[in-house]
Amino acid sequence: QGQPQQQQQNVPPQAPVTAPVAPELGLVDLGVRATSTTGDKARYERYSDLKDGAVSQILFGKKTETFSFAARAYNVGYRDQSYVADYNSGRIKVIGLFDSTPLNYFYQAATPWVQAGTSPTATFTLDPSARLAVQSKTPGIVGIPTSAAQLNTPSIYRGLATQFEMQQLRTVGGGGLTYNATPDMNIHLTFASTKKSGTMPWAGAFAFNNANELPLPLDNRSNDVSVGAEWATQKGMVRVGWTGSWFDNKIHDLVWDNPIRATDFSNGLAITNPPCQSGVAMGPYDCSGYSNGNGPAQGRMSMPPDSSMNVVSATGLYKMPAHTSVNATLSFSSMKQNDALIPWTINPVIASPTVYSVFHDLAHLERNTAKAEVRGVNALVNFNSRPNRWVSLNMRYRYNNHDNRTPAFEAVEYVRFDAVPEETGGETEAFDITRKTLDVNATFNIAPYTALRLGYGNDSFDRTGRSFSDMTDDIFRVSIDTMRSQYVTLRGIYTHTIRKGSGFSEDTIVHGGGQPNLRFYDEADSKRNRGTVLVILTPMSGVDLTTSFAKGEDVYNGEGHEFGLLSNDNSSINVGLNIAPKETVAFGVNFGRDKFQSMQKSRNANPLPDVQFNDPARDWTLDNDETVNSFDIYLDLSRAIKNTDISLNYDFSDSDNAFIHGGSRISSLIAAGTFLALPDVTNKWRRVSADVKYFFQPKVGIGLGWWYEKLDVSDFNTIDLTPGTPRIDYLGEISTGYGNRPYKGNTGFVRLLYRF
Amino acid sequence: GTAHPTAARPQAAKAGAPQQSVAANYVGEETCLTCHEGQAYKGTAHALKSNAKTPAAMHGCESCHGGGKDHVEGGGDKAKIVNPKTLDASAASDTCTSCHNRSAHALWDGSQHDQRKVGCLSCHSVHSSKGEKQLNATNEAQICASCHKNITNKQHRFNHMPVREDKLQCSSCHNVHGSTNVKLLKAGTTVDESCTSCHQEKRGPYLWEHAPVADSCTTCHDPHGSNNDRMLVAKQPYLCQRCHVTSRHPPTVYEGFVLKNSTNANKIFGKACVSCHQQIHGSNAPSGKAFLR
């Protein structure tokens, strides 16, 4: 009839992956696989387990008019195994699952620290004689390199380090139940229990020149439950529900040895009052310990605390005549955390009556537990109407309140790096946020299958603890969507947002040591423009050509905004072609290019009264430009060749990220011969996957698969002794060696397939 | 003109109601299948007769297409039957939401996709789906990529969520049918609440909080993928330096000379700023002011 049909894209098949979603129910896919890798094998495996051995995919299901049942198992016995089963009788729907997902950081990680305890305190020790040798400045011994010259001498810890595989595992077990008590009434219950174990890179520093990385053990569990009841008819719906979540961390705190101190620094001198007066000798601690490394023998830090969250909510929907409806939601939430607080410091030189005589507040904690609580209120009202064929209206109001009720904790006196007591702290701040959003859109059906939408939004934020107490976004948008012709689909949207802050407090910035003309980009006055155009051409059935272009820019132009992020622009273009000449053949190719450009400005200065603080000659800028290319191509032959399914995919992505410094400060550094431009950070990733299945019997076949993945990466943040050989001792740090390194991986599969 | 599906739509049958009780202009599914055999929905969730809300338990094909008597008597006249594929997206979606009006679909009306004329049939197919949930493709990412390719491309970036490994999918975080949160996020009522529904260890609330963290995780992270470590929107230390224009070490120029010659190199390589400020998401230590403990 010439009428357009709603767009249904030819979409490319995805590369074979570890746990594909398959509608096919009745398949046993068993076989073996072998993997060979060069380079960073953990990065190749990242969220999967590809070690040599068996590979499995078992899908079983049955559907009748009275019930459906499905059970699936993937990668049985491996770290990325997954099991799902569901049953639906029409009256009762039940689902159960177990899923395991690894996160592989680095298989060549190394650390000189030895884990001596886990729960509730994770304790890491270092060889005492090595620490003493470093502390004593024994000739020829390097603990943490502090100069380019020392980089030529291996740290004593390099020889003490043992290699280990740094990886974590997330396992989830859960289920859900939906009971249709009546055709109009449902009751829902869901449960999930998530456990995290393994290790992850974690920093533990003692001073500016003594930053370290440890393999933090993980042992925590989250239990999440939700219960709800829902009543729905043709006219409307009402739902009430409760959600509860509890996070339990078996590891309460971390204690670790200092690689450059075997004993807590103490010079034996008496403390003065006030402490740390210029030119006056005092002790027992070193007032510059946070900088020169004269600190404690051990550090102690808190770990993510146990917490809970409870939410009760109610949702309603009411449908009125003339395609008019209103829906609304109201929810109340409470998040609590009341873990025991660790002491101000583990350093006995500071945790002593001598120091307490000057730092009175350090003698005790204002309270022994966190008593942290946030309450939330969220309300949403949506009014929608299509009174006639030409126009539709949508009005949406959203209220969200994040009310942090944690009592302030007095910490004007605190201990920096377990090394130095100071009076430069303050009270903890409870950040409250109230957000009110009004969004109004009118859509005009200016032609058949063509909609022009005009919209306005007002998004206001009232907050505490920020430099702008209030912030308002005025959002103007226009969009057009047309599927008028069966050959062309066009979607376009343009949004202009004006952000304006009020209640600006320069004190908030200056109190934190910031430049008065600094503005934070997440709240600064700005203008934002965003536009997207999507065109889909469908010259004939089974062929579509898709082009999309998006551009966005943020310009921070508020009064007094001199420092911080000044602009942030991006653009994206994608062109894709999909061809499916017949049901059994699909081919497609897509190319995309994204560009990001940002400009930020800063001032490298000492604090007042040093004149540097107000000296424009200390200003510098950074122009950060990144270009990312994406390319993918696929061919899917499903029985185009007799009894054979073939799937071929190639995916590619690369990035070039440039860091271009400028400004007066840079000029002076160049003149002094102390500036070296950073090289671009680049990477190039590609993946080839091929999967061939041949059924020599109607139900029995063999499958051959091959994955190839290669990453080239060059990143100045990764330090190697020689390419690919991690260095754990570098300037100012003993690390685990975790970083960004290239890899090349091949995994081959041979499987026997049985369909039933 | 084309009949409107909601005008033709039958009232939902009560559980167990016999098919014979339908209005007079219904011809029954068997009649439809005499010509439209390939359009059956057997094997899909719609065919579950034991669920009183499914087409199979109501009026079969005519549950969605309206009564077929005129169409049959008209010799298959296409103008005398409702074909949702030829309707305006909103009108076609009305057909679906007459039953799918609860749970994940309750807030469809006026949602972002509804406003942009992306209808149910843009992503789903009742008769010829390729994937679960009656999707037109074998997985969600393919569907979403048809409009959001610049987003789905990010799963191929250096740092990504386990989407390309099929451990997560778009709907793990988003409810494309409408939500109470921003950006069609499924869980919670803020971006942070959505993220911490999985990353509970970062939920807090903490004794010491970092203001932008309390506002939104996306101030610093791009959850769809990034070429920066930990899916940061920019590389450290430069991301941190976008806000920390203070004195002393935060606004130091961290460049190649420092990287090769100074202990300040530890603010450029590895975890950079987080080499010391590990507790950047919040600290529960009394001495946690600068997120060092």
CSV table of C-alpha atoms in Angstrom, one decimal, chain A residues 62-69 87-93 178-183 186, chain B residues 13-17 41 44-58:
chain,number,residue,atom,x,y,z
A,62,LYS,CA,10.1,-26.9,26.8
A,63,LYS,CA,7.1,-24.8,25.9
A,64,THR,CA,3.6,-25.9,25.9
A,65,GLU,CA,0.3,-24.1,26.2
A,66,THR,CA,0.3,-24.5,29.9
A,67,PHE,CA,3.9,-24.0,30.9
A,68,SER,CA,7.3,-23.1,29.8
A,69,PHE,CA,10.6,-24.2,31.2
A,87,TYR,CA,9.6,-21.9,34.9
A,88,ASN,CA,6.3,-20.2,34.0
A,89,SER,CA,3.0,-21.9,34.6
A,90,GLY,CA,1.1,-18.8,33.7
A,91,ARG,CA,0.1,-18.4,37.3
A,92,ILE,CA,3.6,-18.6,38.8
A,93,LYS,CA,6.8,-17.5,37.2
A,178,THR,CA,6.0,-13.7,40.3
A,179,TYR,CA,2.7,-15.0,41.5
A,180,ASN,CA,-0.4,-14.0,39.6
A,181,ALA,CA,-2.8,-14.2,42.4
A,182,THR,CA,-5.6,-13.1,40.1
A,183,PRO,CA,-5.4,-11.9,36.5
A,186,ASN,CA,0.7,-9.9,40.9
B,13,ALA,CA,-11.1,-12.2,29.0
B,14,LYS,CA,-11.4,-13.5,32.5
B,15,ALA,CA,-9.2,-16.5,33.3
B,16,GLY,CA,-10.6,-19.6,32.0
B,17,ALA,CA,-13.3,-17.9,29.9
B,41,TYR,CA,3.1,-17.0,17.6
B,44,THR,CA,6.4,-17.5,22.3
B,45,ALA,CA,5.2,-16.1,25.7
B,46,HIS,CA,2.0,-15.0,24.0
B,47,ALA,CA,1.1,-18.6,23.4
B,48,LEU,CA,1.0,-19.5,27.1
B,49,LYS,CA,-2.8,-20.2,27.5
B,50,SER,CA,-2.4,-20.8,31.2
B,51,ASN,CA,-1.7,-17.1,31.6
B,52,ALA,CA,-5.1,-15.4,31.4
B,53,LYS,CA,-3.5,-12.2,30.0
B,54,THR,CA,-1.9,-13.8,27.0
B,55,PRO,CA,-3.5,-13.6,23.5
B,56,ALA,CA,-3.7,-17.4,23.5
B,57,ALA,CA,-6.0,-17.2,26.6
B,58,MET,CA,-8.0,-14.4,25.1
